[in-house]
Amino acid sequence: DTAVSQTPKYLVTQMGNDKSIKCEQNLGHDTMYWYKQDSKKFLKIMFSYNNKELIINETVPNRFSPKSPDKAHLNLHINSLELGDSAVYFCASSPREAGWSYEQYFGPGTRLTVT
Amino acid sequence: TQLLEQSPQFLSIQEGENLTVYCNSSSVFSSLQWYRQEPGEGPVLLVTVVTGGEVKKLKRLTFQFGDARKDSSLHITAAQPGDTGLYLCAGPYSGTYKYIFGTGTRLKVLA
């Protein structure tokens, strides 16, 4: 069984469009994340939700809006896509230990290409 | 300024050689994790180190956490082509919910 799944795997779209990426985890974890991996392979956290509550919101344009309908799902909606949004987006989940999340379990990634 | 700096950035070696990857910070981390990422996939957790001075072994991989919990290393003995990938250290930034990734080390092992 897939632990963390994301759809779609590839997303090619034009500038100005709105798109969504979906993520689901069946690990029973309380915390979920969105990361962006740039062309230099640097992974940077964008958002984190714990039990449907937003706990981390990094300096991300407000065109990006996460939504967590329940603790097993965290979706990412992007409005007015720009060329610079092209990247691989990873969803991850983690258990919480002693109040702090740590070990991350990643989905396969969504490669977003904006033309 | 990156909170977790890895070195080297790139490493290309022959099969059978040994190598060490370093992960350094000026900040204390309550724990550090190491991941390996292969092309087209998400990072996969290899190990967690928690205690200063801790050493953990995973087959040919040896992980060490610095005494002050500000640095870590990954040593691979007798590297194999299957070890090829992007190695990432990461950890929860002390006092926050933020999870920080290192700058990454791209390893290529040639047969």
PDB file of C-alpha atoms in Angstrom:
ATOM      1  CA  ASP A   1       0.000   0.000   0.000  1.00  0.00           C
ATOM      2  CA  THR A   2       1.226   3.467  -0.871  1.00  0.00           C
ATOM      3  CA  ALA A   3       1.997   5.445   2.296  1.00  0.00           C
ATOM      4  CA  VAL A   4       1.986   8.988   0.872  1.00  0.00           C
ATOM      5  CA  SER A   5       0.452   9.529  -2.533  1.00  0.00           C
ATOM      6  CA  GLN A   6       0.246  12.615  -4.696  1.00  0.00           C
ATOM      7  CA  THR A   7      -1.648  13.408  -7.859  1.00  0.00           C
ATOM      8  CA  PRO A   8      -0.845  14.284 -10.514  1.00  0.00           C
ATOM      9  CA  LYS A   9       2.742  13.118 -11.032  1.00  0.00           C
ATOM     10  CA  TYR A  10       3.270  15.611 -13.856  1.00  0.00           C
ATOM     11  CA  LEU A  11       1.495  18.893 -14.457  1.00  0.00           C
ATOM     12  CA  VAL A  12       2.139  21.090 -17.478  1.00  0.00           C
ATOM     13  CA  THR A  13       0.176  24.295 -17.687  1.00  0.00           C
ATOM     14  CA  GLN A  14       0.299  27.831 -18.985  1.00  0.00           C
ATOM     15  CA  MET A  15       1.018  31.007 -17.109  1.00  0.00           C
ATOM     16  CA  GLY A  16      -2.015  32.492 -15.446  1.00  0.00           C
ATOM     17  CA  ASN A  17      -3.835  29.207 -14.934  1.00  0.00           C
ATOM     18  CA  ASP A  18      -5.008  27.834 -11.589  1.00  0.00           C
ATOM     19  CA  LYS A  19      -4.079  24.278 -10.619  1.00  0.00           C
ATOM     20  CA  SER A  20      -4.321  21.919  -7.645  1.00  0.00           C
ATOM     21  CA  ILE A  21      -2.170  19.075  -6.343  1.00  0.00           C
ATOM     22  CA  LYS A  22      -3.661  16.482  -4.044  1.00  0.00           C
ATOM     23  CA  CYS A  23      -1.951  14.510  -1.298  1.00  0.00           C
ATOM     24  CA  GLU A  24      -3.107  11.654   0.885  1.00  0.00           C
ATOM     25  CA  GLN A  25      -1.329   9.655   3.580  1.00  0.00           C
ATOM     26  CA  ASN A  26      -2.450   6.398   5.154  1.00  0.00           C
ATOM     27  CA  LEU A  27       0.193   6.307   7.889  1.00  0.00           C
ATOM     28  CA  GLY A  28      -2.034   7.790  10.555  1.00  0.00           C
ATOM     29  CA  HIS A  29       0.363  10.714  10.994  1.00  0.00           C
ATOM     30  CA  ASP A  30      -0.809  13.963  12.543  1.00  0.00           C
ATOM     31  CA  THR A  31       1.406  16.329  10.562  1.00  0.00           C
ATOM     32  CA  MET A  32       1.594  16.955   6.837  1.00  0.00           C
ATOM     33  CA  TYR A  33       3.815  19.238   4.781  1.00  0.00           C
ATOM     34  CA  TRP A  34       4.300  20.757   1.385  1.00  0.00           C
ATOM     35  CA  TYR A  35       7.849  21.242   0.115  1.00  0.00           C
ATOM     36  CA  LYS A  36       9.220  22.815  -3.030  1.00  0.00           C
ATOM     37  CA  GLN A  37      12.364  21.396  -4.620  1.00  0.00           C
ATOM     38  CA  ASP A  38      14.088  23.739  -7.020  1.00  0.00           C
ATOM     39  CA  SER A  39      16.333  22.968  -9.962  1.00  0.00           C
ATOM     40  CA  LYS A  40      19.342  22.803  -7.642  1.00  0.00           C
ATOM     41  CA  LYS A  41      17.576  20.092  -5.639  1.00  0.00           C
ATOM     42  CA  PHE A  42      17.177  22.280  -2.564  1.00  0.00           C
ATOM     43  CA  LEU A  43      14.119  21.280  -0.537  1.00  0.00           C
ATOM     44  CA  LYS A  44      12.305  24.081   1.190  1.00  0.00           C
ATOM     45  CA  ILE A  45       9.296  23.827   3.426  1.00  0.00           C
ATOM     46  CA  MET A  46       6.224  25.769   2.334  1.00  0.00           C
ATOM     47  CA  PHE A  47       3.453  24.768   4.703  1.00  0.00           C
ATOM     48  CA  SER A  48       2.781  22.409   7.554  1.00  0.00           C
ATOM     49  CA  TYR A  49      -0.508  21.278   9.009  1.00  0.00           C
ATOM     50  CA  ASN A  50      -1.042  19.444  12.259  1.00  0.00           C
ATOM     51  CA  ASN A  51      -4.456  17.827  12.661  1.00  0.00           C
ATOM     52  CA  LYS A  52      -5.924  20.155  10.022  1.00  0.00           C
ATOM     53  CA  GLU A  53      -4.433  23.249  11.678  1.00  0.00           C
ATOM     54  CA  LEU A  54      -1.886  25.378   9.840  1.00  0.00           C
ATOM     55  CA  ILE A  55       1.302  25.575  11.939  1.00  0.00           C
ATOM     56  CA  ILE A  56       3.913  26.657   9.430  1.00  0.00           C
ATOM     57  CA  ASN A  57       3.411  29.150   6.660  1.00  0.00           C
ATOM     58  CA  GLU A  58       6.737  30.124   5.169  1.00  0.00           C
ATOM     59  CA  THR A  59       7.292  33.145   2.976  1.00  0.00           C
ATOM     60  CA  VAL A  60       5.224  31.824   0.125  1.00  0.00           C
ATOM     61  CA  PRO A  61       3.178  34.011  -2.263  1.00  0.00           C
ATOM     62  CA  ASN A  62      -0.470  34.077  -1.281  1.00  0.00           C
ATOM     63  CA  ARG A  63      -1.232  32.571  -4.684  1.00  0.00           C
ATOM     64  CA  PHE A  64      -0.438  29.303  -2.911  1.00  0.00           C
ATOM     65  CA  SER A  65      -3.192  28.072  -0.626  1.00  0.00           C
ATOM     66  CA  PRO A  66      -3.092  24.780   1.247  1.00  0.00           C
ATOM     67  CA  LYS A  67      -6.247  23.058   2.384  1.00  0.00           C
ATOM     68  CA  SER A  68      -6.574  20.141   4.781  1.00  0.00           C
ATOM     69  CA  PRO A  69     -10.062  18.631   4.798  1.00  0.00           C
ATOM     70  CA  ASP A  70      -8.956  15.996   7.326  1.00  0.00           C
ATOM     71  CA  LYS A  71      -5.673  14.907   8.841  1.00  0.00           C
ATOM     72  CA  ALA A  72      -5.035  12.355   6.069  1.00  0.00           C
ATOM     73  CA  HIS A  73      -5.280  14.880   3.249  1.00  0.00           C
ATOM     74  CA  LEU A  74      -3.420  18.061   2.371  1.00  0.00           C
ATOM     75  CA  ASN A  75      -4.049  19.713  -0.962  1.00  0.00           C
ATOM     76  CA  LEU A  76      -2.221  22.607  -2.566  1.00  0.00           C
ATOM     77  CA  HIS A  77      -3.989  25.096  -4.802  1.00  0.00           C
ATOM     78  CA  ILE A  78      -2.001  27.547  -6.882  1.00  0.00           C
ATOM     79  CA  ASN A  79      -3.602  30.582  -8.507  1.00  0.00           C
ATOM     80  CA  SER A  80      -2.268  32.616 -11.418  1.00  0.00           C
ATOM     81  CA  LEU A  81       0.683  30.346 -12.101  1.00  0.00           C
ATOM     82  CA  GLU A  82       4.001  31.983 -12.978  1.00  0.00           C
ATOM     83  CA  LEU A  83       7.091  30.655 -14.742  1.00  0.00           C
ATOM     84  CA  GLY A  84       8.996  30.707 -11.446  1.00  0.00           C
ATOM     85  CA  ASP A  85       6.532  28.242  -9.930  1.00  0.00           C
ATOM     86  CA  SER A  86       8.028  25.495 -12.075  1.00  0.00           C
ATOM     87  CA  ALA A  87       9.539  22.968  -9.661  1.00  0.00           C
ATOM     88  CA  VAL A  88       8.885  19.620  -8.052  1.00  0.00           C
ATOM     89  CA  TYR A  89       6.421  19.799  -5.187  1.00  0.00           C
ATOM     90  CA  PHE A  90       6.553  17.149  -2.495  1.00  0.00           C
ATOM     91  CA  CYS A  91       3.975  16.258   0.071  1.00  0.00           C
ATOM     92  CA  ALA A  92       5.208  14.618   3.275  1.00  0.00           C
ATOM     93  CA  SER A  93       3.852  13.445   6.571  1.00  0.00           C
ATOM     94  CA  SER A  94       5.395  12.782   9.945  1.00  0.00           C
ATOM     95  CA  PRO A  95       4.481  11.513  13.362  1.00  0.00           C
ATOM     96  CA  ARG A  96       4.867  13.846  16.313  1.00  0.00           C
ATOM     97  CA  GLU A  97       7.195  12.939  19.136  1.00  0.00           C
ATOM     98  CA  ALA A  98       7.530  14.944  22.308  1.00  0.00           C
ATOM     99  CA  GLY A  99       5.701  17.815  20.650  1.00  0.00           C
ATOM    100  CA  TRP A 100       8.015  18.112  17.637  1.00  0.00           C
ATOM    101  CA  SER A 101       7.594  16.524  14.248  1.00  0.00           C
ATOM    102  CA  TYR A 102      10.605  14.979  12.740  1.00  0.00           C
ATOM    103  CA  GLU A 103      10.964  11.944  10.477  1.00  0.00           C
ATOM    104  CA  GLN A 104       9.405  12.771   7.145  1.00  0.00           C
ATOM    105  CA  TYR A 105       7.718  10.335   4.781  1.00  0.00           C
ATOM    106  CA  PHE A 106       7.501  11.709   1.279  1.00  0.00           C
ATOM    107  CA  GLY A 107       5.207  11.277  -1.642  1.00  0.00           C
ATOM    108  CA  PRO A 108       6.605  10.709  -5.133  1.00  0.00           C
ATOM    109  CA  GLY A 109       6.435  14.387  -6.052  1.00  0.00           C
ATOM    110  CA  THR A 110       4.570  16.444  -8.637  1.00  0.00           C
ATOM    111  CA  ARG A 111       6.665  18.004 -11.374  1.00  0.00           C
ATOM    112  CA  LEU A 112       5.015  21.283 -12.271  1.00  0.00           C
ATOM    113  CA  THR A 113       6.030  22.967 -15.508  1.00  0.00           C
ATOM    114  CA  VAL A 114       4.626  26.389 -16.292  1.00  0.00           C
ATOM    115  CA  THR A 115       5.002  27.520 -19.907  1.00  0.00           C
TER     116      THR A 115
ATOM    117  CA  THR B   1      22.657  31.581   4.754  1.00  0.00           C
ATOM    118  CA  GLN B   2      21.729  27.911   4.946  1.00  0.00           C
ATOM    119  CA  LEU B   3      21.146  26.460   8.393  1.00  0.00           C
ATOM    120  CA  LEU B   4      22.455  23.046   7.347  1.00  0.00           C
ATOM    121  CA  GLU B   5      25.457  23.031   5.023  1.00  0.00           C
ATOM    122  CA  GLN B   6      26.522  19.804   3.393  1.00  0.00           C
ATOM    123  CA  SER B   7      29.867  18.981   1.854  1.00  0.00           C
ATOM    124  CA  PRO B   8      30.893  18.020  -0.643  1.00  0.00           C
ATOM    125  CA  GLN B   9      28.176  19.216  -2.961  1.00  0.00           C
ATOM    126  CA  PHE B  10      29.084  16.679  -5.641  1.00  0.00           C
ATOM    127  CA  LEU B  11      31.029  13.437  -5.396  1.00  0.00           C
ATOM    128  CA  SER B  12      31.911  11.000  -8.157  1.00  0.00           C
ATOM    129  CA  ILE B  13      33.820   7.894  -7.116  1.00  0.00           C
ATOM    130  CA  GLN B  14      34.649   4.425  -8.309  1.00  0.00           C
ATOM    131  CA  GLU B  15      32.893   1.351  -6.993  1.00  0.00           C
ATOM    132  CA  GLY B  16      34.617   0.009  -3.897  1.00  0.00           C
ATOM    133  CA  GLU B  17      35.884   3.361  -2.629  1.00  0.00           C
ATOM    134  CA  ASN B  18      34.958   4.841   0.736  1.00  0.00           C
ATOM    135  CA  LEU B  19      33.463   8.298   1.220  1.00  0.00           C
ATOM    136  CA  THR B  20      32.223  10.667   3.884  1.00  0.00           C
ATOM    137  CA  VAL B  21      29.526  13.322   3.594  1.00  0.00           C
ATOM    138  CA  TYR B  22      29.342  16.111   6.150  1.00  0.00           C
ATOM    139  CA  CYS B  23      26.391  18.078   7.462  1.00  0.00           C
ATOM    140  CA  ASN B  24      27.222  21.168   9.507  1.00  0.00           C
ATOM    141  CA  SER B  25      25.284  23.837  11.334  1.00  0.00           C
ATOM    142  CA  SER B  26      25.954  26.645  13.775  1.00  0.00           C
ATOM    143  CA  SER B  27      22.703  25.737  15.524  1.00  0.00           C
ATOM    144  CA  VAL B  28      21.840  22.867  17.831  1.00  0.00           C
ATOM    145  CA  PHE B  29      19.386  20.282  16.551  1.00  0.00           C
ATOM    146  CA  SER B  30      17.360  17.987  18.797  1.00  0.00           C
ATOM    147  CA  SER B  31      17.738  15.289  16.158  1.00  0.00           C
ATOM    148  CA  LEU B  32      19.008  14.908  12.639  1.00  0.00           C
ATOM    149  CA  GLN B  33      17.772  12.667   9.886  1.00  0.00           C
ATOM    150  CA  TRP B  34      19.497  11.452   6.731  1.00  0.00           C
ATOM    151  CA  TYR B  35      17.592  10.777   3.524  1.00  0.00           C
ATOM    152  CA  ARG B  36      18.482   9.445   0.100  1.00  0.00           C
ATOM    153  CA  GLN B  37      16.637  10.660  -2.960  1.00  0.00           C
ATOM    154  CA  GLU B  38      16.764   8.955  -6.335  1.00  0.00           C
ATOM    155  CA  PRO B  39      15.751  10.683  -9.592  1.00  0.00           C
ATOM    156  CA  GLY B  40      12.012  11.068 -10.001  1.00  0.00           C
ATOM    157  CA  GLU B  41      11.252  10.004  -6.443  1.00  0.00           C
ATOM    158  CA  GLY B  42      10.779  11.537  -3.046  1.00  0.00           C
ATOM    159  CA  PRO B  43      13.471  11.397  -0.354  1.00  0.00           C
ATOM    160  CA  VAL B  44      13.527   8.185   1.663  1.00  0.00           C
ATOM    161  CA  LEU B  45      14.461   8.208   5.320  1.00  0.00           C
ATOM    162  CA  LEU B  46      17.675   6.315   6.135  1.00  0.00           C
ATOM    163  CA  VAL B  47      18.269   7.034   9.811  1.00  0.00           C
ATOM    164  CA  THR B  48      17.609   9.340  12.757  1.00  0.00           C
ATOM    165  CA  VAL B  49      20.309  10.335  15.240  1.00  0.00           C
ATOM    166  CA  VAL B  50      19.254  11.898  18.508  1.00  0.00           C
ATOM    167  CA  THR B  51      22.003  11.741  21.130  1.00  0.00           C
ATOM    168  CA  GLY B  52      25.214  13.756  20.873  1.00  0.00           C
ATOM    169  CA  GLY B  53      28.069  11.420  19.906  1.00  0.00           C
ATOM    170  CA  GLU B  54      25.673   8.739  18.695  1.00  0.00           C
ATOM    171  CA  VAL B  55      26.848   6.347  15.982  1.00  0.00           C
ATOM    172  CA  LYS B  56      24.429   4.273  13.958  1.00  0.00           C
ATOM    173  CA  LYS B  57      25.211   1.686  11.310  1.00  0.00           C
ATOM    174  CA  LEU B  58      23.029   0.623   8.430  1.00  0.00           C
ATOM    175  CA  LYS B  59      24.905  -2.108   6.539  1.00  0.00           C
ATOM    176  CA  ARG B  60      27.773  -0.225   4.810  1.00  0.00           C
ATOM    177  CA  LEU B  61      26.533   3.192   5.969  1.00  0.00           C
ATOM    178  CA  THR B  62      27.716   4.697   9.255  1.00  0.00           C
ATOM    179  CA  PHE B  63      26.044   7.806  10.644  1.00  0.00           C
ATOM    180  CA  GLN B  64      27.454   9.956  13.421  1.00  0.00           C
ATOM    181  CA  PHE B  65      25.927  12.846  15.363  1.00  0.00           C
ATOM    182  CA  GLY B  66      28.368  15.401  16.742  1.00  0.00           C
ATOM    183  CA  ASP B  67      28.812  15.717  20.493  1.00  0.00           C
ATOM    184  CA  ALA B  68      27.329  19.214  20.453  1.00  0.00           C
ATOM    185  CA  ARG B  69      24.477  18.133  18.131  1.00  0.00           C
ATOM    186  CA  LYS B  70      25.457  20.730  15.551  1.00  0.00           C
ATOM    187  CA  ASP B  71      26.875  18.408  12.927  1.00  0.00           C
ATOM    188  CA  SER B  72      26.603  14.926  11.501  1.00  0.00           C
ATOM    189  CA  SER B  73      28.426  12.715   9.046  1.00  0.00           C
ATOM    190  CA  LEU B  74      27.595   9.823   6.777  1.00  0.00           C
ATOM    191  CA  HIS B  75      30.353   7.378   5.880  1.00  0.00           C
ATOM    192  CA  ILE B  76      29.882   4.794   3.149  1.00  0.00           C
ATOM    193  CA  THR B  77      32.248   1.852   2.989  1.00  0.00           C
ATOM    194  CA  ALA B  78      32.935   0.108  -0.315  1.00  0.00           C
ATOM    195  CA  ALA B  79      30.461   2.198  -2.296  1.00  0.00           C
ATOM    196  CA  GLN B  80      28.328   0.484  -4.899  1.00  0.00           C
ATOM    197  CA  PRO B  81      26.489   1.893  -7.949  1.00  0.00           C
ATOM    198  CA  GLY B  82      23.236   1.375  -6.034  1.00  0.00           C
ATOM    199  CA  ASP B  83      24.389   4.020  -3.548  1.00  0.00           C
ATOM    200  CA  THR B  84      24.096   6.673  -6.265  1.00  0.00           C
ATOM    201  CA  GLY B  85      21.682   9.421  -5.333  1.00  0.00           C
ATOM    202  CA  LEU B  86      21.136  12.708  -3.558  1.00  0.00           C
ATOM    203  CA  TYR B  87      21.904  12.520   0.165  1.00  0.00           C
ATOM    204  CA  LEU B  88      20.153  15.011   2.415  1.00  0.00           C
ATOM    205  CA  CYS B  89      20.513  15.724   6.090  1.00  0.00           C
ATOM    206  CA  ALA B  90      17.595  17.405   7.832  1.00  0.00           C
ATOM    207  CA  GLY B  91      16.186  18.152  11.216  1.00  0.00           C
ATOM    208  CA  PRO B  92      13.668  20.080  13.265  1.00  0.00           C
ATOM    209  CA  TYR B  93      14.983  23.574  13.926  1.00  0.00           C
ATOM    210  CA  SER B  94      15.191  23.903  17.660  1.00  0.00           C
ATOM    211  CA  GLY B  95      12.368  25.832  19.240  1.00  0.00           C
ATOM    212  CA  THR B  96      10.206  25.879  16.125  1.00  0.00           C
ATOM    213  CA  TYR B  97       7.996  23.543  14.152  1.00  0.00           C
ATOM    214  CA  LYS B  98      10.198  24.155  11.145  1.00  0.00           C
ATOM    215  CA  TYR B  99      11.925  21.242   9.461  1.00  0.00           C
ATOM    216  CA  ILE B 100      15.148  22.187   7.706  1.00  0.00           C
ATOM    217  CA  PHE B 101      16.914  20.343   4.906  1.00  0.00           C
ATOM    218  CA  GLY B 102      20.596  20.498   4.146  1.00  0.00           C
ATOM    219  CA  THR B 103      22.012  21.705   0.857  1.00  0.00           C
ATOM    220  CA  GLY B 104      22.432  18.130  -0.399  1.00  0.00           C
ATOM    221  CA  THR B 105      25.270  15.950  -1.681  1.00  0.00           C
ATOM    222  CA  ARG B 106      24.959  14.344  -5.088  1.00  0.00           C
ATOM    223  CA  LEU B 107      26.829  11.044  -5.135  1.00  0.00           C
ATOM    224  CA  LYS B 108      27.617   9.064  -8.244  1.00  0.00           C
ATOM    225  CA  VAL B 109      29.274   5.678  -7.931  1.00  0.00           C
ATOM    226  CA  LEU B 110      30.795   4.393 -11.154  1.00  0.00           C
ATOM    227  CA  ALA B 111      30.961   0.663 -11.861  1.00  0.00           C
TER     228      ALA B 111
END
